[in-house]
mmCIF file of C-alpha atoms and ligand atoms in Angstrom:
data_model
loop_
_atom_site.group_PDB
_atom_site.id
_atom_site.type_symbol
_atom_site.label_atom_id
_atom_site.label_comp_id
_atom_site.label_asym_id
_atom_site.label_seq_id
_atom_site.Cartn_x
_atom_site.Cartn_y
_atom_site.Cartn_z
ATOM 1 C CA MET A 1212 0.978 -14.834 -4.362
ATOM 2 C CA ILE A 1213 -1.399 -17.522 -5.577
ATOM 3 C CA PHE A 1214 -4.141 -15.835 -7.596
ATOM 4 C CA PRO A 1215 -7.627 -17.273 -8.086
ATOM 5 C CA PRO A 1216 -7.410 -19.113 -11.437
ATOM 6 C CA GLU A 1217 -10.781 -17.725 -12.571
ATOM 7 C CA LEU A 1218 -9.471 -14.173 -12.096
ATOM 8 C CA LEU A 1219 -6.461 -14.917 -14.325
ATOM 9 C CA THR A 1220 -8.731 -16.358 -17.013
ATOM 10 C CA ILE A 1221 -11.101 -13.387 -16.877
ATOM 11 C CA MET A 1222 -8.222 -10.912 -17.138
ATOM 12 C CA ARG A 1223 -6.625 -12.782 -20.023
ATOM 13 C CA LYS A 1224 -9.860 -12.777 -22.030
ATOM 14 C CA CYS A 1225 -11.273 -9.351 -21.221
ATOM 15 C CA ASP A 1226 -11.379 -6.441 -23.670
ATOM 16 C CA TYR A 1227 -11.467 -3.456 -21.357
ATOM 17 C CA ILE A 1228 -9.701 -2.964 -18.020
ATOM 18 C CA ALA A 1229 -10.200 0.189 -15.942
ATOM 19 C CA VAL A 1230 -8.082 0.944 -12.888
ATOM 20 C CA LEU A 1231 -8.532 3.389 -10.003
ATOM 21 C CA THR A 1232 -5.455 4.109 -7.908
ATOM 22 C CA GLY A 1233 -4.912 5.911 -4.615
ATOM 23 C CA ALA A 1234 -2.053 6.969 -2.387
ATOM 24 C CA GLY A 1235 -1.154 3.371 -1.431
ATOM 25 C CA THR A 1236 0.105 2.856 -4.991
ATOM 26 C CA SER A 1237 2.846 5.415 -4.343
ATOM 27 C CA ALA A 1238 3.631 4.354 -0.755
ATOM 28 C CA GLU A 1239 6.479 2.133 -1.921
ATOM 29 C CA SER A 1240 7.930 5.117 -3.800
ATOM 30 C CA GLY A 1241 8.283 6.914 -0.479
ATOM 31 C CA VAL A 1242 5.312 9.237 -0.984
ATOM 32 C CA PRO A 1243 3.341 9.135 2.282
ATOM 33 C CA THR A 1244 -0.332 8.145 2.118
ATOM 34 C CA PHE A 1245 -2.988 10.385 3.604
ATOM 35 C CA ARG A 1246 -4.594 8.269 6.251
ATOM 36 C CA ASP A 1247 -2.161 5.541 7.284
ATOM 37 C CA ALA A 1248 -1.665 6.013 11.019
ATOM 38 C CA GLN A 1249 2.139 5.808 11.184
ATOM 39 C CA THR A 1250 3.373 7.375 7.997
ATOM 40 C CA GLY A 1251 0.428 9.388 6.707
ATOM 41 C CA LEU A 1252 1.008 13.081 6.253
ATOM 42 C CA TRP A 1253 -2.207 13.730 8.045
ATOM 43 C CA ALA A 1254 -0.943 12.051 11.212
ATOM 44 C CA LYS A 1255 1.255 15.127 11.597
ATOM 45 C CA TYR A 1256 -0.979 17.754 10.020
ATOM 46 C CA ASP A 1257 -4.705 18.318 10.165
ATOM 47 C CA PRO A 1258 -5.968 17.965 6.595
ATOM 48 C CA GLN A 1259 -8.878 20.234 7.309
ATOM 49 C CA GLU A 1260 -6.361 22.957 8.057
ATOM 50 C CA LEU A 1261 -4.327 22.382 4.949
ATOM 51 C CA ALA A 1262 -6.270 20.840 2.045
ATOM 52 C CA THR A 1263 -9.299 23.106 1.972
ATOM 53 C CA PRO A 1264 -10.018 26.427 0.268
ATOM 54 C CA GLU A 1265 -10.874 27.840 3.700
ATOM 55 C CA ALA A 1266 -7.409 27.005 5.046
ATOM 56 C CA PHE A 1267 -5.834 28.634 2.025
ATOM 57 C CA THR A 1268 -7.876 31.796 2.497
ATOM 58 C CA HIS A 1269 -7.014 31.836 6.182
ATOM 59 C CA ASN A 1270 -3.290 31.028 5.928
ATOM 60 C CA PRO A 1271 -2.005 30.796 2.332
ATOM 61 C CA GLN A 1272 1.653 30.775 3.387
ATOM 62 C CA LEU A 1273 1.185 27.716 5.621
ATOM 63 C CA VAL A 1274 -0.653 25.839 2.889
ATOM 64 C CA TRP A 1275 1.919 26.913 0.286
ATOM 65 C CA ASP A 1276 4.810 25.742 2.501
ATOM 66 C CA TRP A 1277 3.156 22.372 3.118
ATOM 67 C CA TYR A 1278 2.658 21.777 -0.593
ATOM 68 C CA ALA A 1279 6.154 23.020 -1.398
ATOM 69 C CA TRP A 1280 7.526 20.389 0.987
ATOM 70 C CA ARG A 1281 5.381 17.664 -0.578
ATOM 71 C CA ARG A 1282 6.303 18.809 -4.102
ATOM 72 C CA GLU A 1283 9.955 18.358 -3.190
ATOM 73 C CA LEU A 1284 9.222 14.868 -1.842
ATOM 74 C CA VAL A 1285 7.441 13.937 -5.071
ATOM 75 C CA ALA A 1286 10.268 15.372 -7.193
ATOM 76 C CA GLU A 1287 12.716 13.102 -5.386
ATOM 77 C CA SER A 1288 10.534 9.996 -5.744
ATOM 78 C CA ALA A 1289 10.427 7.513 -8.610
ATOM 79 C CA PRO A 1290 7.851 5.018 -9.861
ATOM 80 C CA ASN A 1291 7.888 1.639 -8.104
ATOM 81 C CA PRO A 1292 7.302 -1.839 -9.605
ATOM 82 C CA GLY A 1293 3.528 -1.389 -9.127
ATOM 83 C CA HIS A 1294 3.535 1.702 -11.366
ATOM 84 C CA PHE A 1295 5.586 -0.115 -14.007
ATOM 85 C CA ALA A 1296 3.268 -3.138 -13.876
ATOM 86 C CA LEU A 1297 0.306 -0.857 -14.634
ATOM 87 C CA ALA A 1298 2.201 0.667 -17.575
ATOM 88 C CA ASP A 1299 2.776 -2.887 -18.792
ATOM 89 C CA MET A 1300 -0.836 -3.938 -18.154
ATOM 90 C CA ALA A 1301 -2.027 -1.086 -20.391
ATOM 91 C CA SER A 1302 -0.633 -2.831 -23.478
ATOM 92 C CA HIS A 1303 -2.560 -6.094 -23.047
ATOM 93 C CA PRO A 1304 -6.333 -5.539 -23.252
ATOM 94 C CA ALA A 1305 -7.879 -3.840 -26.279
ATOM 95 C CA ARG A 1306 -8.871 -0.915 -24.052
ATOM 96 C CA PHE A 1307 -7.325 0.361 -20.826
ATOM 97 C CA THR A 1308 -8.129 3.397 -18.687
ATOM 98 C CA LEU A 1309 -6.069 4.485 -15.689
ATOM 99 C CA ILE A 1310 -7.887 6.757 -13.252
ATOM 100 C CA THR A 1311 -5.873 8.148 -10.352
ATOM 101 C CA GLN A 1312 -6.567 10.186 -7.256
ATOM 102 C CA ASN A 1313 -2.836 10.733 -6.895
ATOM 103 C CA VAL A 1314 -1.333 14.113 -7.624
ATOM 104 C CA ASP A 1315 2.277 12.910 -7.916
ATOM 105 C CA GLY A 1316 2.510 12.133 -11.660
ATOM 106 C CA LEU A 1317 4.287 8.812 -11.046
ATOM 107 C CA HIS A 1318 1.965 6.825 -13.342
ATOM 108 C CA GLN A 1319 2.882 9.077 -16.257
ATOM 109 C CA GLN A 1320 6.552 8.810 -15.294
ATOM 110 C CA ALA A 1321 6.224 5.004 -15.413
ATOM 111 C CA GLY A 1322 4.860 5.240 -18.966
ATOM 112 C CA ASN A 1323 1.051 5.303 -18.756
ATOM 113 C CA ASP A 1324 -0.612 7.608 -21.303
ATOM 114 C CA GLY A 1325 -3.936 9.358 -20.926
ATOM 115 C CA VAL A 1326 -4.031 9.092 -17.138
ATOM 116 C CA LEU A 1327 -7.214 10.639 -15.719
ATOM 117 C CA GLU A 1328 -6.087 12.770 -12.764
ATOM 118 C CA LEU A 1329 -9.202 13.243 -10.640
ATOM 119 C CA HIS A 1330 -7.500 15.384 -7.980
ATOM 120 C CA GLY A 1331 -5.151 17.395 -10.205
ATOM 121 C CA SER A 1332 -1.380 17.569 -10.032
ATOM 122 C CA ILE A 1333 0.925 18.822 -7.316
ATOM 123 C CA ARG A 1334 3.494 19.499 -10.030
ATOM 124 C CA ARG A 1335 1.360 22.271 -11.561
ATOM 125 C CA ILE A 1336 0.939 25.676 -9.967
ATOM 126 C CA ARG A 1337 -1.856 28.056 -10.749
ATOM 127 C CA CYS A 1338 -2.981 31.477 -9.666
ATOM 128 C CA SER A 1339 -5.791 31.362 -7.135
ATOM 129 C CA GLN A 1340 -7.266 34.558 -8.634
ATOM 130 C CA ASP A 1341 -7.160 34.199 -12.414
ATOM 131 C CA ASP A 1342 -6.604 30.405 -12.588
ATOM 132 C CA ARG A 1343 -3.677 30.727 -14.995
ATOM 133 C CA ILE A 1344 -1.007 28.030 -14.861
ATOM 134 C CA VAL A 1345 2.230 29.648 -13.676
ATOM 135 C CA THR A 1346 5.684 28.164 -14.238
ATOM 136 C CA GLU A 1347 7.899 30.922 -12.895
ATOM 137 C CA TRP A 1348 7.747 33.387 -10.069
ATOM 138 C CA SER A 1349 10.315 35.128 -7.944
ATOM 139 C CA GLY A 1350 10.343 35.574 -4.190
ATOM 140 C CA ASP A 1351 6.818 35.388 -2.842
ATOM 141 C CA PRO A 1352 4.523 32.800 -4.437
ATOM 142 C CA ARG A 1353 2.517 35.442 -6.258
ATOM 143 C CA CYS A 1354 1.083 35.492 -9.763
ATOM 144 C CA PRO A 1355 3.396 37.479 -12.079
ATOM 145 C CA ASP A 1356 0.320 38.846 -13.890
ATOM 146 C CA CYS A 1357 -2.195 39.770 -11.197
ATOM 147 C CA GLY A 1358 -0.294 39.405 -7.918
ATOM 148 C CA GLY A 1359 -2.740 36.788 -6.582
ATOM 149 C CA TRP A 1360 -1.494 33.990 -4.350
ATOM 150 C CA LEU A 1361 -0.251 30.914 -6.162
ATOM 151 C CA ARG A 1362 -1.640 27.494 -5.212
ATOM 152 C CA PRO A 1363 -1.128 23.896 -6.300
ATOM 153 C CA ASP A 1364 -3.407 22.790 -9.148
ATOM 154 C CA VAL A 1365 -5.019 20.125 -6.965
ATOM 155 C CA VAL A 1366 -8.604 19.523 -5.844
ATOM 156 C CA TRP A 1367 -9.356 20.414 -2.242
ATOM 157 C CA PHE A 1368 -12.351 19.257 -0.203
ATOM 158 C CA GLY A 1369 -15.463 21.058 -1.323
ATOM 159 C CA GLU A 1370 -14.004 21.859 -4.753
ATOM 160 C CA ASN A 1371 -15.261 20.307 -7.949
ATOM 161 C CA LEU A 1372 -13.211 17.666 -9.715
ATOM 162 C CA PRO A 1373 -12.082 18.431 -13.298
ATOM 163 C CA ALA A 1374 -15.290 17.803 -15.258
ATOM 164 C CA ASP A 1375 -13.668 16.045 -18.236
ATOM 165 C CA ALA A 1376 -11.598 13.660 -16.123
ATOM 166 C CA LEU A 1377 -14.604 12.778 -13.979
ATOM 167 C CA GLN A 1378 -16.819 12.218 -17.006
ATOM 168 C CA PHE A 1379 -14.268 9.953 -18.728
ATOM 169 C CA ALA A 1380 -13.695 8.073 -15.456
ATOM 170 C CA SER A 1381 -17.404 7.532 -15.037
ATOM 171 C CA GLN A 1382 -17.688 6.284 -18.648
ATOM 172 C CA ALA A 1383 -14.816 3.880 -18.018
ATOM 173 C CA ALA A 1384 -16.480 2.532 -14.875
ATOM 174 C CA ARG A 1385 -19.707 2.008 -16.806
ATOM 175 C CA GLY A 1386 -18.097 0.409 -19.846
ATOM 176 C CA CYS A 1387 -15.243 -1.744 -18.595
ATOM 177 C CA ASP A 1388 -15.179 -5.534 -18.151
ATOM 178 C CA ILE A 1389 -12.825 -5.445 -15.150
ATOM 179 C CA PHE A 1390 -12.382 -2.645 -12.607
ATOM 180 C CA LEU A 1391 -9.281 -2.720 -10.392
ATOM 181 C CA THR A 1392 -9.222 -0.567 -7.246
ATOM 182 C CA ILE A 1393 -5.697 -0.209 -5.904
ATOM 183 C CA GLY A 1394 -4.262 1.413 -2.774
ATOM 184 C CA THR A 1395 -7.163 3.649 -1.860
ATOM 185 C CA SER A 1396 -9.087 3.874 1.413
ATOM 186 C CA GLY A 1397 -12.306 4.405 -0.567
ATOM 187 C CA LEU A 1398 -13.354 7.231 1.709
ATOM 188 C CA VAL A 1399 -13.253 10.233 -0.602
ATOM 189 C CA GLN A 1400 -16.103 10.948 -3.011
ATOM 190 C CA PRO A 1401 -16.840 10.920 -5.859
ATOM 191 C CA ALA A 1402 -13.812 8.690 -6.663
ATOM 192 C CA ALA A 1403 -14.918 6.040 -4.159
ATOM 193 C CA SER A 1404 -18.183 5.555 -6.060
ATOM 194 C CA LEU A 1405 -16.470 4.493 -9.290
ATOM 195 C CA PRO A 1406 -15.840 0.854 -8.252
ATOM 196 C CA LEU A 1407 -19.470 0.601 -7.148
ATOM 197 C CA ILE A 1408 -20.705 2.016 -10.446
ATOM 198 C CA ALA A 1409 -18.547 -0.564 -12.259
ATOM 199 C CA ALA A 1410 -19.948 -3.363 -10.077
ATOM 200 C CA GLU A 1411 -23.491 -2.214 -10.723
ATOM 201 C CA LYS A 1412 -22.867 -2.239 -14.479
ATOM 202 C CA GLY A 1413 -21.639 -5.820 -14.322
ATOM 203 C CA ALA A 1414 -17.843 -5.430 -14.345
ATOM 204 C CA VAL A 1415 -15.711 -7.910 -12.426
ATOM 205 C CA THR A 1416 -14.289 -5.926 -9.508
ATOM 206 C CA VAL A 1417 -10.895 -6.473 -7.906
ATOM 207 C CA GLU A 1418 -9.317 -4.669 -4.957
ATOM 208 C CA ILE A 1419 -5.608 -4.638 -4.162
ATOM 209 C CA ASN A 1420 -4.785 -3.215 -0.742
ATOM 210 C CA VAL A 1421 -2.746 -4.078 2.339
ATOM 211 C CA GLU A 1422 -5.983 -4.105 4.323
ATOM 212 C CA ASP A 1423 -9.751 -4.220 3.925
ATOM 213 C CA THR A 1424 -11.593 -1.010 3.102
ATOM 214 C CA PRO A 1425 -15.273 -0.027 3.059
ATOM 215 C CA LEU A 1426 -15.237 -1.112 -0.612
ATOM 216 C CA SER A 1427 -13.937 -4.634 0.068
ATOM 217 C CA ARG A 1428 -17.268 -6.295 0.663
ATOM 218 C CA PHE A 1429 -18.534 -5.162 -2.740
ATOM 219 C CA MET A 1430 -15.567 -6.650 -4.617
ATOM 220 C CA ASP A 1431 -15.538 -9.957 -6.507
ATOM 221 C CA PHE A 1432 -11.842 -10.450 -5.648
ATOM 222 C CA THR A 1433 -9.813 -8.910 -2.826
ATOM 223 C CA LEU A 1434 -6.039 -9.309 -3.038
ATOM 224 C CA HIS A 1435 -4.234 -8.426 0.176
ATOM 225 C CA GLY A 1436 -0.690 -7.165 -0.251
ATOM 226 C CA LYS A 1437 1.476 -4.264 -1.367
ATOM 227 C CA SER A 1438 0.647 -3.048 -4.853
ATOM 228 C CA GLY A 1439 4.358 -2.887 -5.702
ATOM 229 C CA GLU A 1440 4.523 -6.640 -5.125
ATOM 230 C CA VAL A 1441 1.049 -7.882 -6.110
ATOM 231 C CA LEU A 1442 0.787 -5.998 -9.433
ATOM 232 C CA PRO A 1443 3.994 -7.295 -11.085
ATOM 233 C CA GLU A 1444 3.105 -10.835 -9.984
ATOM 234 C CA LEU A 1445 -0.434 -10.448 -11.309
ATOM 235 C CA VAL A 1446 0.722 -9.158 -14.713
ATOM 236 C CA THR A 1447 3.175 -12.061 -15.001
ATOM 237 C CA ALA A 1448 0.555 -14.594 -13.911
ATOM 238 C CA VAL A 1449 -1.949 -13.320 -16.484
ATOM 239 C CA TRP A 1450 0.209 -12.505 -19.493
ATOM 240 C CA GLY A 1451 3.455 -14.379 -18.881
ATOM 241 C CA ASN A 1452 7.031 -13.568 -18.079
ATOM 242 C CA ASP A 1453 7.639 -11.166 -20.948
ATOM 243 C CA SER A 1454 5.352 -8.785 -19.103
ATOM 244 C CA ALA A 1455 7.224 -8.604 -15.813
HETATM 245 C C1 BJW B 2674 -1.524 0.286 0.228
HETATM 246 C C2 BJW B 2674 -0.164 0.317 0.366
HETATM 247 C C3 BJW B 2674 0.553 -0.450 -0.535
HETATM 248 C C4 BJW B 2674 -0.913 1.601 1.846
HETATM 249 N N1 BJW B 2674 -0.089 -1.157 -1.442
HETATM 250 N N2 BJW B 2674 -2.148 -0.439 -0.680
HETATM 251 C C5 BJW B 2674 -20.683 12.327 -0.729
HETATM 252 C C6 BJW B 2674 -20.814 11.875 0.577
HETATM 253 C C7 BJW B 2674 -20.045 12.449 1.590
HETATM 254 C C8 BJW B 2674 -19.147 13.476 1.333
HETATM 255 C C9 BJW B 2674 -19.023 13.909 0.048
HETATM 256 C C10 BJW B 2674 -19.784 13.347 -0.973
HETATM 257 N N3 BJW B 2674 -19.454 13.977 -2.121
HETATM 258 C C11 BJW B 2674 -18.496 14.884 -1.863
HETATM 259 C C12 BJW B 2674 -18.226 14.870 -0.545
HETATM 260 C C13 BJW B 2674 -17.244 15.729 0.161
HETATM 261 C C14 BJW B 2674 -15.826 15.279 -0.022
HETATM 262 C C15 BJW B 2674 -15.639 13.894 0.587
HETATM 263 O O1 BJW B 2674 -15.508 12.885 -0.091
HETATM 264 N N4 BJW B 2674 -15.561 13.825 1.895
HETATM 265 C C16 BJW B 2674 -15.356 12.550 2.586
HETATM 266 C C17 BJW B 2674 -13.993 12.556 3.262
HETATM 267 C C18 BJW B 2674 -16.497 12.318 3.529
HETATM 268 N N5 BJW B 2674 -15.414 15.292 -1.409
HETATM 269 C C19 BJW B 2674 -15.088 16.410 -2.014
HETATM 270 O O2 BJW B 2674 -15.139 17.485 -1.437
HETATM 271 C C20 BJW B 2674 -14.652 16.346 -3.459
HETATM 272 N N6 BJW B 2674 -15.334 17.347 -4.213
HETATM 273 C C21 BJW B 2674 -16.605 17.184 -4.620
HETATM 274 O O3 BJW B 2674 -17.190 16.131 -4.539
HETATM 275 O O4 BJW B 2674 -17.157 18.352 -5.171
HETATM 276 C C22 BJW B 2674 -18.568 18.410 -5.259
HETATM 277 C C23 BJW B 2674 -19.160 18.424 -3.862
HETATM 278 C C24 BJW B 2674 -18.568 19.170 -2.866
HETATM 279 C C25 BJW B 2674 -19.113 19.174 -1.567
HETATM 280 C C26 BJW B 2674 -20.232 18.398 -1.283
HETATM 281 C C27 BJW B 2674 -20.815 17.636 -2.293
HETATM 282 C C28 BJW B 2674 -20.284 17.659 -3.608
HETATM 283 C C29 BJW B 2674 -13.188 16.691 -3.592
HETATM 284 C C30 BJW B 2674 -12.291 15.672 -2.986
HETATM 285 C C31 BJW B 2674 -10.855 16.157 -3.085
HETATM 286 C C32 BJW B 2674 -9.877 15.253 -2.362
HETATM 287 N N7 BJW B 2674 -8.618 15.892 -2.292
HETATM 288 C C33 BJW B 2674 -7.517 15.215 -1.658
HETATM 289 C C34 BJW B 2674 -6.325 16.198 -1.569
HETATM 290 C C35 BJW B 2674 -5.664 16.371 -2.929
HETATM 291 C C36 BJW B 2674 -4.516 17.325 -2.874
HETATM 292 C C37 BJW B 2674 -3.392 16.813 -2.011
HETATM 293 O O5 BJW B 2674 -2.740 15.852 -2.372
HETATM 294 O O6 BJW B 2674 -3.151 17.426 -0.970
HETATM 295 O O7 BJW B 2674 -7.175 14.044 -2.407
HETATM 296 S S1 BJW B 2674 -7.920 14.552 -0.052
HETATM 297 C C38 BJW B 2674 -6.961 13.085 -0.203
HETATM 298 O O8 BJW B 2674 -7.828 11.921 -0.206
HETATM 299 C C39 BJW B 2674 -6.346 13.142 -1.611
HETATM 300 C C40 BJW B 2674 -6.492 11.735 -2.079
HETATM 301 O O9 BJW B 2674 -6.443 11.657 -3.498
HETATM 302 C C41 BJW B 2674 -7.818 11.317 -1.501
HETATM 303 C C42 BJW B 2674 -8.008 9.851 -1.389
HETATM 304 O O10 BJW B 2674 -7.075 9.269 -0.532
HETATM 305 P P1 BJW B 2674 -6.473 7.835 -0.875
HETATM 306 O O11 BJW B 2674 -5.738 7.902 -2.141
HETATM 307 O O12 BJW B 2674 -7.534 6.825 -0.767
HETATM 308 O O13 BJW B 2674 -5.369 7.672 0.272
HETATM 309 P P2 BJW B 2674 -5.548 7.152 1.782
HETATM 310 O O14 BJW B 2674 -4.354 7.579 2.533
HETATM 311 O O15 BJW B 2674 -6.868 7.540 2.311
HETATM 312 O O16 BJW B 2674 -5.540 5.567 1.664
HETATM 313 C C43 BJW B 2674 -4.359 4.861 1.305
HETATM 314 C C44 BJW B 2674 -4.760 3.409 1.121
HETATM 315 O O17 BJW B 2674 -3.636 2.700 0.609
HETATM 316 C C45 BJW B 2674 -5.161 2.711 2.442
HETATM 317 O O18 BJW B 2674 -6.348 1.954 2.193
HETATM 318 C C46 BJW B 2674 -3.985 1.762 2.742
HETATM 319 O O19 BJW B 2674 -4.390 0.553 3.369
HETATM 320 C C47 BJW B 2674 -3.477 1.487 1.345
HETATM 321 N N8 BJW B 2674 -2.060 1.166 1.240
HETATM 322 N N9 BJW B 2674 0.141 1.188 1.454
HETATM 323 C C48 BJW B 2674 -1.472 -1.129 -1.444
HETATM 324 N N10 BJW B 2674 1.911 -0.485 -0.454
#
């Protein structure tokens, strides 16, 4: 890909890069996105029936089974070149913050530290009654302490995001020089507001996506392509071959 030369110069000189990722970042790792028509999980399942507290109250076993299937999928997946490029990118500017909506843990697996997980982690299980993190259970997915149903430690619609992660993400959006938005449809709040906050505070905004999103028209640069291809090329173009 030919990148705008001014973008490469800005990235090379900037002190603080913040990045927001979404499900598209993991698509090339074989983790289905949420809203892509062909492969998205939600083409087969109604998200309102599965990723809400109401669904869990109504049919905890169904929700548990769905997440168990997805947890297995994530366990079998591995970071792709886009994840590794972001781990590499982290070492270049003086400051770097990676904010993700993904629950798969692939950024951490690729080597990024201090990832801000806005929507939790599918790898963690907690009790829906006493909120304790649970690592072992036998038979039914029930809390060994109180007998409450176990659930994934993720954020469902209508639930609050982890306050610390959201606060740090908001600070990053306000303080960074460049804000990259990668592989997200930009439909889910409050994550989708972060690029706009960054733009309002004067950051240079860049979107990487296979298609336009509602955020595209607010971006300074829109790079169309797969993140697993665009990101390694971008890191090499900005910082040289040692980075690829
Ligand atoms: C590629 C690619 C490749 C493909 N390379 N790109 C303000 C206004 C209106 C509504 C609200 C509002 N504030 C809050 C709400 C309600 C709600 C909300 O946003 N609703 C909207 C849908 C309208 N938000 C909430 O409820 C949040 N809580 C909250 O705000 O609490 C306070 C509050 C509550 C109620 C009212 C007001 C305040 C919680 C949101 C939790 C989201 N949870 C989920 C599930 C997590 C667990 C799980 O995994 O099951 O998080 S939903 C789902 O969407 C998941 C994702 O993280 C999230 C975002 O999806 P993402 O990552 O963007 O994926 P896709 O599939 O949508 O897009 C993929 C993109 O990749 C596409 O653009 C492709 O083109 C692209 N792509 N391949 C690059 N190779």
